[in-house]
Amino acid sequence: MDTLQIATDARGVARVTMNRPEVFNAFDEAMIADLDAAFERLGRDPAVRIVVLDGAGKAFSAGADLQWMKRASEATQDWNVEDARRFAGMLDRIARCPKPTIAKVHGVALGGGVGLTLACDIAVAAAGAQFAVSEARFGILPSVIGPYVMNAVGPREARRLALTASRIPAAEALRIGLLHEVVESDAAGGLDAAVERWIAELLMNGPRAQAEIKALFAQLEVGPVTAEVRELTAQTIARVRMGSEAKEGFAAFLGKRPAAWVPKAGGGAD
């Protein structure tokens, strides 16, 4: 994959690094295809526990490559629909990855870069990072990323971000729900250390349970707990707690010992 660097450590932590630093990791057709393929493969790999998405060079992602957007503006309606479907499918692939995902953000996340951030389960950023839902500056709109923005920050903040296209600092992104943590200083590897803390938390939990959580929560919406929702949740927990991972988890807890999936102390670093 020419646009990505991928490495997996002994703990099963896969790092997917967007590798177009000369254009601040702006993505085009090739990177969209590579990201889709990478998350599909990592999602199926039983050796992978967690996927971290980051960017090489000075930025996480500046969003859509402008040369790609120029080609789109000159192409047919059918070409544009299929192209947009591929972008939407890639974001969905990341969001539905059965492994926990972490966005590690530095520099800027603009337009589709915000979409990549929000498609991940957890988003951590350096204090100096900036964010913008910037599409309106180019006479287009944040259509494919719109649902992810809406789900993260709510309709009013989503409209504000999209209509103004203004850059906001990491502290404000944290306040409105685009981020889960902001690292005040990265001078001593603070962003790496913060991501490692999240990884350590995630590795303490059952990998099958985490996949079940993601699959179940993808079917739930904010709103009334209907009879259908109650039945879905009852059927899911009944099935999962009879599984081998649940039995191991209960036995480990009662025996006051680490579960089988917890990495041994001191092992598995990059």
Short mmCIF file of C-alpha atoms in Angstrom, two decimals:
data_model
loop_
_atom_site.label_atom_id
_atom_site.label_comp_id
_atom_site.label_asym_id
_atom_site.label_seq_id
_atom_site.Cartn_x
_atom_site.Cartn_y
_atom_site.Cartn_z
CA MET A 1 0.00 0.00 0.00
CA ASP A 2 1.81 3.08 -1.26
CA THR A 3 -0.18 5.57 0.80
CA LEU A 4 0.02 3.81 4.18
CA GLN A 5 2.53 2.34 6.59
CA ILE A 6 1.16 -0.55 8.69
CA ALA A 7 2.87 -2.31 11.58
CA THR A 8 1.51 -4.64 14.27
CA ASP A 9 3.33 -5.24 17.56
CA ALA A 10 3.43 -8.34 19.76
CA ARG A 11 0.40 -7.18 21.74
CA GLY A 12 -1.75 -7.04 18.62
CA VAL A 13 -1.70 -3.24 18.38
CA ALA A 14 -1.78 -2.31 14.69
CA ARG A 15 -0.67 1.18 13.67
CA VAL A 16 -1.97 2.52 10.37
CA THR A 17 -0.03 5.63 9.39
CA MET A 18 -1.23 7.76 6.51
CA ASN A 19 1.93 8.40 4.53
CA ARG A 20 1.48 11.35 2.19
CA PRO A 21 3.27 13.98 4.29
CA GLU A 22 4.04 16.13 1.25
CA VAL A 23 0.30 16.97 1.03
CA PHE A 24 -0.37 16.77 4.79
CA ASN A 25 -1.90 13.32 4.32
CA ALA A 26 -4.72 14.58 2.14
CA PHE A 27 -6.48 11.56 0.69
CA ASP A 28 -7.39 10.67 -2.86
CA GLU A 29 -8.84 7.60 -4.57
CA ALA A 30 -5.70 5.55 -3.83
CA MET A 31 -5.59 6.34 -0.11
CA ILE A 32 -9.32 5.74 0.25
CA ALA A 33 -8.89 2.30 -1.32
CA ASP A 34 -5.85 1.56 0.83
CA LEU A 35 -7.58 2.59 4.07
CA ASP A 36 -10.62 0.51 3.20
CA ALA A 37 -8.48 -2.55 2.45
CA ALA A 38 -6.31 -2.07 5.54
CA PHE A 39 -9.20 -1.85 7.99
CA GLU A 40 -10.97 -4.76 6.30
CA ARG A 41 -7.86 -6.93 6.69
CA LEU A 42 -7.04 -5.81 10.23
CA GLY A 43 -10.64 -6.28 11.29
CA ARG A 44 -10.50 -9.93 10.18
CA ASP A 45 -7.05 -10.65 11.64
CA PRO A 46 -7.44 -12.57 14.93
CA ALA A 47 -3.97 -11.44 16.01
CA VAL A 48 -5.02 -7.76 15.96
CA ARG A 49 -6.55 -6.33 19.13
CA ILE A 50 -6.51 -2.56 18.52
CA VAL A 51 -5.97 -0.27 15.52
CA VAL A 52 -4.35 3.17 15.88
CA LEU A 53 -4.73 5.61 12.98
CA ASP A 54 -2.27 8.49 12.66
CA GLY A 55 -0.48 10.59 10.05
CA ALA A 56 3.16 10.95 9.03
CA GLY A 57 4.83 14.35 9.01
CA LYS A 58 3.32 17.57 10.28
CA ALA A 59 -0.39 16.73 10.14
CA PHE A 60 -2.97 14.03 10.77
CA SER A 61 -4.93 14.74 7.58
CA ALA A 62 -5.80 17.83 5.58
CA GLY A 63 -8.86 16.06 4.19
CA ALA A 64 -9.56 15.64 0.50
CA ASP A 65 -6.72 16.06 -1.97
CA LEU A 66 -7.58 19.12 -4.06
CA GLN A 67 -6.40 17.47 -7.27
CA TRP A 68 -8.86 14.66 -6.56
CA MET A 69 -11.63 17.21 -5.97
CA LYS A 70 -10.73 18.99 -9.21
CA ARG A 71 -11.02 15.70 -11.11
CA ALA A 72 -14.38 15.10 -9.46
CA SER A 73 -15.68 18.51 -10.50
CA GLU A 74 -14.89 17.68 -14.13
CA ALA A 75 -16.26 14.12 -14.09
CA THR A 76 -19.74 12.76 -14.75
CA GLN A 77 -22.58 12.41 -12.25
CA ASP A 78 -22.21 8.62 -12.29
CA TRP A 79 -18.46 8.83 -11.62
CA ASN A 80 -19.06 11.22 -8.73
CA VAL A 81 -21.71 9.00 -7.16
CA GLU A 82 -19.49 5.91 -7.28
CA ASP A 83 -16.50 7.88 -6.00
CA ALA A 84 -18.49 9.29 -3.07
CA ARG A 85 -19.82 5.81 -2.28
CA ARG A 86 -16.25 4.54 -1.99
CA PHE A 87 -15.38 7.34 0.43
CA ALA A 88 -18.54 6.67 2.47
CA GLY A 89 -17.76 2.96 2.46
CA MET A 90 -14.24 3.56 3.75
CA LEU A 91 -15.46 5.64 6.70
CA ASP A 92 -18.06 2.97 7.45
CA ARG A 93 -15.36 0.30 7.30
CA ILE A 94 -13.37 2.16 9.97
CA ALA A 95 -16.45 2.85 12.11
CA ARG A 96 -17.59 -0.79 11.94
CA CYS A 97 -14.15 -2.33 12.45
CA PRO A 98 -14.72 -5.01 15.11
CA LYS A 99 -11.50 -3.98 16.86
CA PRO A 100 -11.31 -0.83 19.02
CA THR A 101 -9.86 2.06 17.03
CA ILE A 102 -7.94 5.15 18.17
CA ALA A 103 -7.32 8.33 16.17
CA LYS A 104 -4.00 9.93 17.16
CA VAL A 105 -4.24 13.51 15.89
CA HIS A 106 -1.56 16.17 15.53
CA GLY A 107 -1.22 19.23 13.34
CA VAL A 108 -4.53 19.58 11.53
CA ALA A 109 -7.60 17.49 10.82
CA LEU A 110 -9.57 19.27 8.10
CA GLY A 111 -12.71 18.24 6.23
CA GLY A 112 -12.47 14.53 5.66
CA GLY A 113 -9.69 14.43 8.25
CA VAL A 114 -12.37 15.27 10.81
CA GLY A 115 -14.41 12.40 9.37
CA LEU A 116 -11.49 10.01 9.89
CA THR A 117 -11.12 11.23 13.46
CA LEU A 118 -14.80 10.66 14.23
CA ALA A 119 -15.00 7.28 12.53
CA CYS A 120 -12.59 5.99 15.19
CA ASP A 121 -13.91 4.93 18.60
CA ILE A 122 -11.49 7.10 20.59
CA ALA A 123 -9.81 10.34 19.49
CA VAL A 124 -6.75 11.80 21.21
CA ALA A 125 -5.00 14.97 20.06
CA ALA A 126 -2.04 17.18 20.80
CA ALA A 127 -2.96 20.56 22.28
CA GLY A 128 -1.72 22.37 19.18
CA ALA A 129 -3.96 20.44 16.80
CA GLN A 130 -6.64 22.32 14.86
CA PHE A 131 -9.89 21.08 13.37
CA ALA A 132 -12.22 22.39 10.68
CA VAL A 133 -15.24 21.10 8.81
CA SER A 134 -13.86 23.08 5.91
CA GLU A 135 -15.78 21.94 2.83
CA ALA A 136 -17.84 25.13 2.38
CA ARG A 137 -14.60 27.07 1.76
CA PHE A 138 -14.36 25.16 -1.53
CA GLY A 139 -17.99 25.54 -2.48
CA ILE A 140 -18.98 22.02 -1.45
CA LEU A 141 -20.47 20.53 1.72
CA PRO A 142 -19.52 17.94 4.35
CA SER A 143 -22.02 15.41 3.10
CA VAL A 144 -20.33 12.04 3.65
CA ILE A 145 -18.78 13.07 6.97
CA GLY A 146 -21.96 14.88 8.07
CA PRO A 147 -23.53 11.98 9.99
CA TYR A 148 -20.32 11.42 11.95
CA VAL A 149 -20.10 15.10 12.87
CA MET A 150 -23.78 15.18 13.84
CA ASN A 151 -23.44 12.07 16.01
CA ALA A 152 -20.37 13.44 17.78
CA VAL A 153 -21.40 17.01 18.56
CA GLY A 154 -25.16 17.26 17.96
CA PRO A 155 -27.07 19.14 15.25
CA ARG A 156 -26.49 22.73 16.39
CA GLU A 157 -22.72 22.46 16.77
CA ALA A 158 -22.55 20.45 13.54
CA ARG A 159 -24.33 23.24 11.65
CA ARG A 160 -22.04 25.85 13.19
CA LEU A 161 -18.90 23.95 12.21
CA ALA A 162 -20.12 23.28 8.66
CA LEU A 163 -21.54 26.75 7.96
CA THR A 164 -18.54 28.71 9.24
CA ALA A 165 -15.82 26.23 8.16
CA SER A 166 -13.71 27.89 10.87
CA ARG A 167 -10.72 26.20 12.46
CA ILE A 168 -11.11 25.43 16.13
CA PRO A 169 -8.37 24.49 18.62
CA ALA A 170 -8.09 21.10 20.26
CA ALA A 171 -9.46 22.43 23.56
CA GLU A 172 -12.70 23.49 21.87
CA ALA A 173 -12.87 20.22 19.93
CA LEU A 174 -12.67 18.42 23.27
CA ARG A 175 -15.39 20.59 24.79
CA ILE A 176 -17.90 19.93 22.02
CA GLY A 177 -17.22 16.20 21.72
CA LEU A 178 -14.91 15.82 18.71
CA LEU A 179 -12.17 14.49 21.01
CA HIS A 180 -11.83 12.37 24.15
CA GLU A 181 -8.48 13.71 25.35
CA VAL A 182 -6.14 16.60 24.64
CA VAL A 183 -2.47 16.25 25.56
CA GLU A 184 -1.09 19.56 26.77
CA SER A 185 2.49 19.01 25.64
CA ASP A 186 4.05 16.59 23.20
CA ALA A 187 7.61 17.72 23.88
CA ALA A 188 8.42 14.48 25.73
CA GLY A 189 6.24 12.13 23.73
CA GLY A 190 3.09 13.09 25.58
CA LEU A 191 0.76 12.16 22.72
CA ASP A 192 2.36 8.73 22.38
CA ALA A 193 2.09 8.22 26.16
CA ALA A 194 -1.59 9.19 26.15
CA VAL A 195 -2.36 6.74 23.34
CA GLU A 196 -0.49 4.03 25.24
CA ARG A 197 -2.72 4.66 28.28
CA TRP A 198 -5.81 4.12 26.15
CA ILE A 199 -4.26 1.00 24.64
CA ALA A 200 -3.52 -0.39 28.11
CA GLU A 201 -7.15 0.17 29.15
CA LEU A 202 -8.47 -1.52 26.02
CA LEU A 203 -6.16 -4.52 26.32
CA MET A 204 -7.59 -5.31 29.77
CA ASN A 205 -10.93 -6.23 28.23
CA GLY A 206 -12.16 -9.24 26.30
CA PRO A 207 -11.64 -8.85 22.53
CA ARG A 208 -14.83 -10.75 21.66
CA ALA A 209 -16.76 -8.62 24.14
CA GLN A 210 -15.41 -5.47 22.49
CA ALA A 211 -16.47 -6.72 19.06
CA GLU A 212 -19.94 -7.50 20.44
CA ILE A 213 -20.14 -4.02 22.00
CA LYS A 214 -19.38 -2.37 18.68
CA ALA A 215 -21.86 -4.56 16.81
CA LEU A 216 -24.64 -3.97 19.35
CA PHE A 217 -24.10 -0.23 19.80
CA ALA A 218 -24.15 0.22 16.01
CA GLN A 219 -27.77 -0.96 16.11
CA LEU A 220 -28.87 1.35 18.93
CA GLU A 221 -30.07 4.93 18.63
CA VAL A 222 -30.72 7.64 21.15
CA GLY A 223 -34.41 7.45 21.94
CA PRO A 224 -37.07 5.27 23.55
CA VAL A 225 -36.12 1.80 24.74
CA THR A 226 -38.70 -0.06 22.70
CA ALA A 227 -39.74 -3.69 22.96
CA GLU A 228 -37.56 -4.44 19.94
CA VAL A 229 -34.53 -2.82 21.60
CA ARG A 230 -35.14 -4.71 24.84
CA GLU A 231 -35.35 -8.00 22.95
CA LEU A 232 -32.18 -7.25 20.98
CA THR A 233 -30.22 -6.49 24.15
CA ALA A 234 -31.62 -9.52 26.01
CA GLN A 235 -30.81 -11.90 23.17
CA THR A 236 -27.31 -10.45 22.82
CA ILE A 237 -26.28 -10.72 26.47
CA ALA A 238 -27.84 -14.20 26.78
CA ARG A 239 -25.75 -15.42 23.85
CA VAL A 240 -22.49 -13.70 24.86
CA ARG A 241 -22.44 -14.67 28.51
CA MET A 242 -22.62 -18.36 27.55
CA GLY A 243 -19.44 -18.03 25.47
CA SER A 244 -15.91 -19.12 26.32
CA GLU A 245 -14.62 -15.58 26.78
CA ALA A 246 -17.27 -14.80 29.38
CA LYS A 247 -16.51 -18.01 31.24
CA GLU A 248 -12.81 -17.13 31.24
CA GLY A 249 -13.55 -13.60 32.42
CA PHE A 250 -15.71 -14.70 35.33
CA ALA A 251 -13.19 -17.38 36.35
CA ALA A 252 -10.31 -14.89 36.22
CA PHE A 253 -12.21 -12.35 38.32
CA LEU A 254 -13.25 -14.88 40.94
CA GLY A 255 -9.75 -16.34 40.99
CA LYS A 256 -8.19 -12.86 41.33
CA ARG A 257 -5.93 -13.38 38.33
CA PRO A 258 -5.54 -11.68 34.94
CA ALA A 259 -7.75 -12.97 32.17
CA ALA A 260 -6.10 -14.89 29.36
CA TRP A 261 -6.33 -11.96 26.94
CA VAL A 262 -4.46 -9.48 29.18
CA PRO A 263 -0.85 -8.99 27.99
CA LYS A 264 1.89 -10.00 30.37
CA ALA A 265 3.54 -7.04 32.13
CA GLY A 266 6.53 -5.61 30.36
CA GLY A 267 6.01 -7.34 27.04
CA GLY A 268 4.91 -6.46 23.57
CA ALA A 269 6.16 -2.92 23.03
CA ASP A 270 6.87 -1.65 19.53
#
